[in-house]
mmCIF file of C-alpha atoms and ligand atoms in Angstrom:
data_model
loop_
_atom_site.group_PDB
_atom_site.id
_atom_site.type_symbol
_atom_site.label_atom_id
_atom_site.label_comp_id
_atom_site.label_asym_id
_atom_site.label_seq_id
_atom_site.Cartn_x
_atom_site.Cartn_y
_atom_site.Cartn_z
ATOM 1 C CA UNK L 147 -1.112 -104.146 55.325
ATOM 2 C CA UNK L 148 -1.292 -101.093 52.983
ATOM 3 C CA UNK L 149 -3.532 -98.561 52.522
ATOM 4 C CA UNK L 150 -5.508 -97.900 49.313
ATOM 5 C CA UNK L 151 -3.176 -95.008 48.344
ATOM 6 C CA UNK L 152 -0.228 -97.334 48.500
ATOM 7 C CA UNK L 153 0.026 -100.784 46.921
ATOM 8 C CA UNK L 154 -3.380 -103.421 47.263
ATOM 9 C CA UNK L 155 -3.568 -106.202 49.741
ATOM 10 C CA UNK L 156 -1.935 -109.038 48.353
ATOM 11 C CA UNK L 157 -4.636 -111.518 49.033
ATOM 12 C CA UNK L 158 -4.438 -115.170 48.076
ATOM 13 C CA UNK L 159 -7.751 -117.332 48.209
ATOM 14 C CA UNK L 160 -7.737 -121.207 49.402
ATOM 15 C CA UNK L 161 -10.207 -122.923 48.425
ATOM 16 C CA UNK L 162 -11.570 -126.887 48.079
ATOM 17 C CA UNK L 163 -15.097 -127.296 46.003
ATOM 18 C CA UNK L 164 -17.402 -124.634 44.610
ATOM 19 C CA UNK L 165 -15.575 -121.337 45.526
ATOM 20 C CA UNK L 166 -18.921 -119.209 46.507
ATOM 21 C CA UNK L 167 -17.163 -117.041 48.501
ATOM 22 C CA UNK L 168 -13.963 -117.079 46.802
ATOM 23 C CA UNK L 169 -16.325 -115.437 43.911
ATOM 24 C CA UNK L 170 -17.548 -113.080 46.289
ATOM 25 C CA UNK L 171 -14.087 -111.556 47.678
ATOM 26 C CA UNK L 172 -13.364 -112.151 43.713
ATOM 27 C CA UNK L 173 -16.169 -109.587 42.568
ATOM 28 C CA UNK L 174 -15.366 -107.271 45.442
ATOM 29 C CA UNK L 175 -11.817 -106.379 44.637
ATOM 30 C CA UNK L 176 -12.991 -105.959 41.067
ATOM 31 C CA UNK L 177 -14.096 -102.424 42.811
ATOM 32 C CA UNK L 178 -11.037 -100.089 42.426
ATOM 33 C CA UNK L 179 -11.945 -99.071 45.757
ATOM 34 C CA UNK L 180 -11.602 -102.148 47.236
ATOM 35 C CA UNK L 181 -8.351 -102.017 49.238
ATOM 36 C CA UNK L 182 -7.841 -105.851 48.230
ATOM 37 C CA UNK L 183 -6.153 -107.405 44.764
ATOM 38 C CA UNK L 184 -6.830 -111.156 44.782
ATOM 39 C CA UNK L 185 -3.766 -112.244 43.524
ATOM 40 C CA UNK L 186 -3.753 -116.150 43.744
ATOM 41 C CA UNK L 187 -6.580 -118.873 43.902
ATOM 42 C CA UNK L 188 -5.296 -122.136 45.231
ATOM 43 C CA UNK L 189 -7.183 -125.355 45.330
ATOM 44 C CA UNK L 190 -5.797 -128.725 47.532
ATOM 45 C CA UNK L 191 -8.357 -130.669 45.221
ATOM 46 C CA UNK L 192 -7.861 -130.320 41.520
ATOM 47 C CA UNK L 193 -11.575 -130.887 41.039
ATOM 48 C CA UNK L 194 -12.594 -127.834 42.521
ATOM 49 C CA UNK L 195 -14.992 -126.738 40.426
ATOM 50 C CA UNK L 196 -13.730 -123.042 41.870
ATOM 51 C CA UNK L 197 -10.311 -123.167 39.874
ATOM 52 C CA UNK L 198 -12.677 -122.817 36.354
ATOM 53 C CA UNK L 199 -14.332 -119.740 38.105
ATOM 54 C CA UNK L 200 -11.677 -118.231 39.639
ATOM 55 C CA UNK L 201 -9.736 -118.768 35.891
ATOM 56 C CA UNK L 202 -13.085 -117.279 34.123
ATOM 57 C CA UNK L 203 -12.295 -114.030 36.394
ATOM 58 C CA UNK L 204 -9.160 -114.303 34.924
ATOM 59 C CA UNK L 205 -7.195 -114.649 38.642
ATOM 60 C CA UNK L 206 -3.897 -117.113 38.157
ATOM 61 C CA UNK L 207 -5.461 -119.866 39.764
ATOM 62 C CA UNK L 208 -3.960 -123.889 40.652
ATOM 63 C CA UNK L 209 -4.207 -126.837 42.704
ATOM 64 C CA UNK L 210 -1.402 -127.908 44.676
ATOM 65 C CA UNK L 211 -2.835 -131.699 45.125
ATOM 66 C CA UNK L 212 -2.286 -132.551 49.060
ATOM 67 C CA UNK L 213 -2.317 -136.481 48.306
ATOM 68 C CA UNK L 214 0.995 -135.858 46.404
ATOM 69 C CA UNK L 215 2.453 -135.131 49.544
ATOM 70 C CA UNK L 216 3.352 -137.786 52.492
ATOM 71 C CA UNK L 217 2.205 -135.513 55.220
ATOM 72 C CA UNK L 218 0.899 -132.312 56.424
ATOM 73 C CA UNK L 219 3.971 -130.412 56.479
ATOM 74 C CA UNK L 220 5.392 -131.047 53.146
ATOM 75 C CA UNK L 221 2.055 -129.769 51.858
ATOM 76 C CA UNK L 222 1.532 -126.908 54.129
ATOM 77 C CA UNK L 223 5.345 -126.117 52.964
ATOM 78 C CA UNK L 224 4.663 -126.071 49.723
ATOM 79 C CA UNK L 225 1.186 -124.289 50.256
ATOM 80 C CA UNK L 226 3.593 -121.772 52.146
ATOM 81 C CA UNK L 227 6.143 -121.609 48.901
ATOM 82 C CA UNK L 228 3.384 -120.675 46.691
ATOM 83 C CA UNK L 229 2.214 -117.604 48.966
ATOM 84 C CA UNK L 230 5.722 -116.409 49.455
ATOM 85 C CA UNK L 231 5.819 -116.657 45.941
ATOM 86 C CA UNK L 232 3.191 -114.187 45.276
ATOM 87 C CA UNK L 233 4.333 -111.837 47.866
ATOM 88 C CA UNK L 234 1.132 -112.736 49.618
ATOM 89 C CA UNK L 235 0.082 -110.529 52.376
ATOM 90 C CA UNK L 236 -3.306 -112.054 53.759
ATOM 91 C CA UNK L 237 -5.064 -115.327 53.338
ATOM 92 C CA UNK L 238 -8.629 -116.173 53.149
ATOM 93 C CA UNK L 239 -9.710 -119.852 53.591
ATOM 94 C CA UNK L 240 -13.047 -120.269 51.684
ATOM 95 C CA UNK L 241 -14.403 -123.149 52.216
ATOM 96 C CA UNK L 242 -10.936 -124.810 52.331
ATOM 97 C CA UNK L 243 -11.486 -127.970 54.363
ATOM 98 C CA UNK L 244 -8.402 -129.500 55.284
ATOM 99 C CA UNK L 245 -6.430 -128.935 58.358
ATOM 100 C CA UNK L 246 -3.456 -126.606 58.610
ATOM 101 C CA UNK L 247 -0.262 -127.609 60.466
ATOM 102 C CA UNK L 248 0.100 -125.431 63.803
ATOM 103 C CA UNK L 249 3.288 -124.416 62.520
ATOM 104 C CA UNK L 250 1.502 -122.818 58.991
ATOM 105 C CA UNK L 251 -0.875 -121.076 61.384
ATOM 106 C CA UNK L 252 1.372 -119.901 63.603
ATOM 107 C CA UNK L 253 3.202 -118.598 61.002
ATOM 108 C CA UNK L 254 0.305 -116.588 59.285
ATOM 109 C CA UNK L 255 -0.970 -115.420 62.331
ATOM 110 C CA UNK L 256 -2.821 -112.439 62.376
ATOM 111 C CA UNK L 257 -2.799 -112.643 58.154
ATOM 112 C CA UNK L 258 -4.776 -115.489 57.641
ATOM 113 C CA UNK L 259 -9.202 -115.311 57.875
ATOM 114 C CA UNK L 260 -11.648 -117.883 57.574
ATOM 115 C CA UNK L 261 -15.221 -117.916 56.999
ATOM 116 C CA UNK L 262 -17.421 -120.769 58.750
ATOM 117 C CA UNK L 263 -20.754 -121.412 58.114
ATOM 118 C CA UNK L 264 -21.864 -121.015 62.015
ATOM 119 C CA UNK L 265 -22.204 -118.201 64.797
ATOM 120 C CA UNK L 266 -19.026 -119.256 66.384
ATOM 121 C CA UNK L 267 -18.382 -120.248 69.179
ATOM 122 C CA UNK L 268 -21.223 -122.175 68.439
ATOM 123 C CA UNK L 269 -21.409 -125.201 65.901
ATOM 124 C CA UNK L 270 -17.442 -125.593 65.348
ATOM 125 C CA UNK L 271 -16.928 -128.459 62.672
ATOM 126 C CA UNK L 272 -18.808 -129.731 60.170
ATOM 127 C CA UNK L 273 -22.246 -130.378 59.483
ATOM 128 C CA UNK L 274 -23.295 -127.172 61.303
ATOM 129 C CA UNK L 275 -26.731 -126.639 59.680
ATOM 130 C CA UNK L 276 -27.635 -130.047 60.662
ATOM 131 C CA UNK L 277 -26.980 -129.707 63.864
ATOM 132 C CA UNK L 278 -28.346 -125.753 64.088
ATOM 133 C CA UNK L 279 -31.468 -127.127 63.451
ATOM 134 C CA UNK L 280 -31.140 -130.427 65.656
ATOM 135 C CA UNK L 281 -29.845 -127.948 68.884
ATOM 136 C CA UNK L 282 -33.469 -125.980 67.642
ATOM 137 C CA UNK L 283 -31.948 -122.781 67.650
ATOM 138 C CA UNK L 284 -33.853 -119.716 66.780
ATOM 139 C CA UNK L 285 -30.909 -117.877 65.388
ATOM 140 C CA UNK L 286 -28.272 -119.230 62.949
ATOM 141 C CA UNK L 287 -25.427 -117.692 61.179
ATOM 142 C CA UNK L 288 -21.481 -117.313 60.196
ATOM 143 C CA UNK L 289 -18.257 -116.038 61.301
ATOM 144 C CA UNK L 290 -14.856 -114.952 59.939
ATOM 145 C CA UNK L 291 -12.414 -115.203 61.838
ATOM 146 C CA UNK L 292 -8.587 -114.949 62.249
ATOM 147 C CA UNK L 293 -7.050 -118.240 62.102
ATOM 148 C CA UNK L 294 -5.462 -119.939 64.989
ATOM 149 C CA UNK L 295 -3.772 -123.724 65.403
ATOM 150 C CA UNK L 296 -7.141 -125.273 67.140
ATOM 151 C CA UNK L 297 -9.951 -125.211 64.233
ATOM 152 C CA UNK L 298 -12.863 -122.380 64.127
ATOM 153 C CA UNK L 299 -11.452 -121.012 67.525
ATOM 154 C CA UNK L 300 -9.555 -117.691 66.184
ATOM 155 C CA UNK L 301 -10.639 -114.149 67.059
ATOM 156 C CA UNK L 302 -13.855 -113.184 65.444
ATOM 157 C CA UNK L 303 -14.016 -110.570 62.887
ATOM 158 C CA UNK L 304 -17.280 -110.409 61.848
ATOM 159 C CA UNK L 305 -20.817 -112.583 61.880
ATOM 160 C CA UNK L 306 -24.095 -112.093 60.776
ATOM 161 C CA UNK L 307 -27.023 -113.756 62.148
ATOM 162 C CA UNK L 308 -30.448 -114.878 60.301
ATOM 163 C CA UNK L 309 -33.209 -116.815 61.616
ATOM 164 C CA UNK L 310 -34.118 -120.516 61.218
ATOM 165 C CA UNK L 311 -37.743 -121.073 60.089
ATOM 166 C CA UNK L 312 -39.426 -124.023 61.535
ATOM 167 C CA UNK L 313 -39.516 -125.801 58.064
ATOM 168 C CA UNK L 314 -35.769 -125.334 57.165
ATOM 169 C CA UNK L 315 -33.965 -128.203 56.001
ATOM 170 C CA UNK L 316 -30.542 -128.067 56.146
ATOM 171 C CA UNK L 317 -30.200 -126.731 52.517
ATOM 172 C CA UNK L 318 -32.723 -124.263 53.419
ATOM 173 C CA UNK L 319 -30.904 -122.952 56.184
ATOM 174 C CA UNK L 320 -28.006 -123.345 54.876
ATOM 175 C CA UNK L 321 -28.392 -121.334 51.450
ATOM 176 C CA UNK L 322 -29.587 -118.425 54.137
ATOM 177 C CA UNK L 323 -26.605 -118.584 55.912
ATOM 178 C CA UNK L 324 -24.322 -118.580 52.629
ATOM 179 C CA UNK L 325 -26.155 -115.577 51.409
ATOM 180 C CA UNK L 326 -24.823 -113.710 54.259
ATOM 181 C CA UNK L 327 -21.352 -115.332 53.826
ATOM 182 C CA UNK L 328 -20.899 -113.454 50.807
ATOM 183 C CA UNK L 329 -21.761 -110.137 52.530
ATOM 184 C CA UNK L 330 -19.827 -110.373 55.292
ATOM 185 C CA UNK L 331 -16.845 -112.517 54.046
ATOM 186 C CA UNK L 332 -15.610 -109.354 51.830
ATOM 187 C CA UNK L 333 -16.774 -106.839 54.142
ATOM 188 C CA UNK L 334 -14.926 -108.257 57.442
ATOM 189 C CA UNK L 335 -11.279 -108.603 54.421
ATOM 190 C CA UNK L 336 -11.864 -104.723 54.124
ATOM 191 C CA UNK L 337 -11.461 -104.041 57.770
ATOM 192 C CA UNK L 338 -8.367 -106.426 57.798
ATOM 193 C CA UNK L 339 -7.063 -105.075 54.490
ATOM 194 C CA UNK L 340 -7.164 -101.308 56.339
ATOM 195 C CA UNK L 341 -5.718 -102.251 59.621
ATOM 196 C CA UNK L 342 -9.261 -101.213 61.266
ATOM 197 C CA UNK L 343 -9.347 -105.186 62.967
ATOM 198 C CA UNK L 344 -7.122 -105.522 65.583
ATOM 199 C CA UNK L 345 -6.286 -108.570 67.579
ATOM 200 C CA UNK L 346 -5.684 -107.800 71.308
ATOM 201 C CA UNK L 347 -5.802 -110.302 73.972
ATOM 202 C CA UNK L 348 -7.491 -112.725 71.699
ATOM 203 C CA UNK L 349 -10.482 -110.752 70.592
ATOM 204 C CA UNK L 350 -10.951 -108.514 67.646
ATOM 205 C CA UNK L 351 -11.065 -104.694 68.304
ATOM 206 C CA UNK L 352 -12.703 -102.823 65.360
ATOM 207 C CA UNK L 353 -11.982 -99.219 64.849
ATOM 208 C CA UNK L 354 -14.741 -97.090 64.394
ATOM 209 C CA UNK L 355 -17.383 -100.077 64.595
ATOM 210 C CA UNK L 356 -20.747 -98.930 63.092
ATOM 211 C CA UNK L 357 -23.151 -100.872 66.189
ATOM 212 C CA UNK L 358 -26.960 -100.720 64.660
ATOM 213 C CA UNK L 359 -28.976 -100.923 67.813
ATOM 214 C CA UNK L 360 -31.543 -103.378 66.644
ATOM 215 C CA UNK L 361 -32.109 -106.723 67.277
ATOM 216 C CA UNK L 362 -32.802 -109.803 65.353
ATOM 217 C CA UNK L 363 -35.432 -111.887 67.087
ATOM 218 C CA UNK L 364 -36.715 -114.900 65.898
ATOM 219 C CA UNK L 365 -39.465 -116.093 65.829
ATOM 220 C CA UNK L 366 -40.488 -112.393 64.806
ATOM 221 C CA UNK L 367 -43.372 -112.093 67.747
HETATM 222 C C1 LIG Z 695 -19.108 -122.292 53.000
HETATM 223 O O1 LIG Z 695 -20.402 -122.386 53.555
HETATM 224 C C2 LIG Z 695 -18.091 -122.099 54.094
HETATM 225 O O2 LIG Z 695 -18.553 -121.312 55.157
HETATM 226 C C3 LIG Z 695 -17.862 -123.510 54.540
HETATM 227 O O3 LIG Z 695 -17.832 -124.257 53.362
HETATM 228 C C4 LIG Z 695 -18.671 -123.632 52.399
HETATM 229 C C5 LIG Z 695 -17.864 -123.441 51.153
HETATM 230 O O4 LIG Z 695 -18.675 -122.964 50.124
HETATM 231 N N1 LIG Z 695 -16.641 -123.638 55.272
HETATM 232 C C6 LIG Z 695 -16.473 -124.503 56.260
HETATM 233 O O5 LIG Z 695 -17.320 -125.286 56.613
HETATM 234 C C7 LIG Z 695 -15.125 -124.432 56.917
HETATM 235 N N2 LIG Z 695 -15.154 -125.073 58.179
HETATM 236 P P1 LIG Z 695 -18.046 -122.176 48.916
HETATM 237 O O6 LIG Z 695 -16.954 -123.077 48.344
HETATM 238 O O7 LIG Z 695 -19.191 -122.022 47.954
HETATM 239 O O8 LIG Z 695 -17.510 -120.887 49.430
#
């Protein structure tokens, strides 16, 4: 990864619907500061209404359509052709929701993140503000993460927690949650971008990690 005096992050975006966080990490490398370009937006569903978005920003953005593909691989290798294309350095999955080969992961080890819409390792999967609110948690939230083979397992970057109100509906909670996605999502690519996360022994060291000593409780007594 380079530093902000040398060449930007090449960072490529998958994405599969609305691209909410893809316009987040979009409007944070906007900054020249940022240490991230986002050079690439790719879609597996050409109906992602994120391709118009990412196009309005004016990043080069496609679908590469997995049903024209027999199987997982030939996709993933062609998913893998169009990074190595763009001289892609990292990858963020936003909201990308189809399954990577283990051989694709394996391969972008270490360079590809993930946001999920849960504080992992709770609430893997789908559905997770459904079931947030059927486990009656207290505290809800979302995680980015390296990517690894087995899904939402990786090393954990970054999460931020918020609290689940009695009356939350799923959509409720779940537009809570996203709000914090799109803090944390381009905040946790920074680190990565600057070489300040480091995997090591399957957790996440952060360099010069700014702890606030205060704690979210819920409900607020
Ligand atoms: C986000 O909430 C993201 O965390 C979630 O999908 C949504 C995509 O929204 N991802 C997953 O559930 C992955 N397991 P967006 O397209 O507006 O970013």
């Amino acid at each position: 990864m380079s530093s902000p005096a040398s060449r930007r992050t090449r960072v490529a975006i998958l994405i599969s619907g609305r691209g909410s966080n893809m316009m987040s990490l979009i409007e944070a490398a906007a900054h020249p500061d940022y240490p991230a370009e986002i050079v690439t937006v790719i879609s597996n569903r050409p109906e992602a209404h994120g391709l118009a978005r990412a196009q309005a920003a004016n990043i080069p953005a496609r679908a590469i359509d997995h049903k024209a593909y027999a199987d997982r691989a030939s996709f993933d290798a062609a998913l893998d052709a169009a990074l190595g294309a763009e001289k892609v350095d990292i990858v963020c999955l936003a909201g990308f929701m189809r399954l990577l080969t283990p051989e694709f992961t394996q391969k972008w080890f270490g360079r590809m993140i993930n946001i999920h819409p849960a504080l992992l390792p709770s609430f893997k999967g789908l559905h997770t503000h459904e079931r947030a609110l059927e486990a009656g948690v207290k505290i809800h939230g979302c995680t980015v993460h390296f990517v690894t083979p087995e899904m939402d397992v990786g090393p954990i970057i970054m999460q931020a927690a918020v609290p689940v109100a009695d009356d939350d509906t799923p959509d409720s909670l779940g537009a809570r949650v996203l709000a914090q996605e799109h803090v944390i999502y381009p905040a946790a690519l920074r680190l990565v971008c600057e070489g300040r996360a480091r995997i090591e022994g399957g957790r996440v060291a952060i360099d010069e990690f700014g702890l606030v000593n205060r704690a979210l409780v819920a409900p607020h007594a």
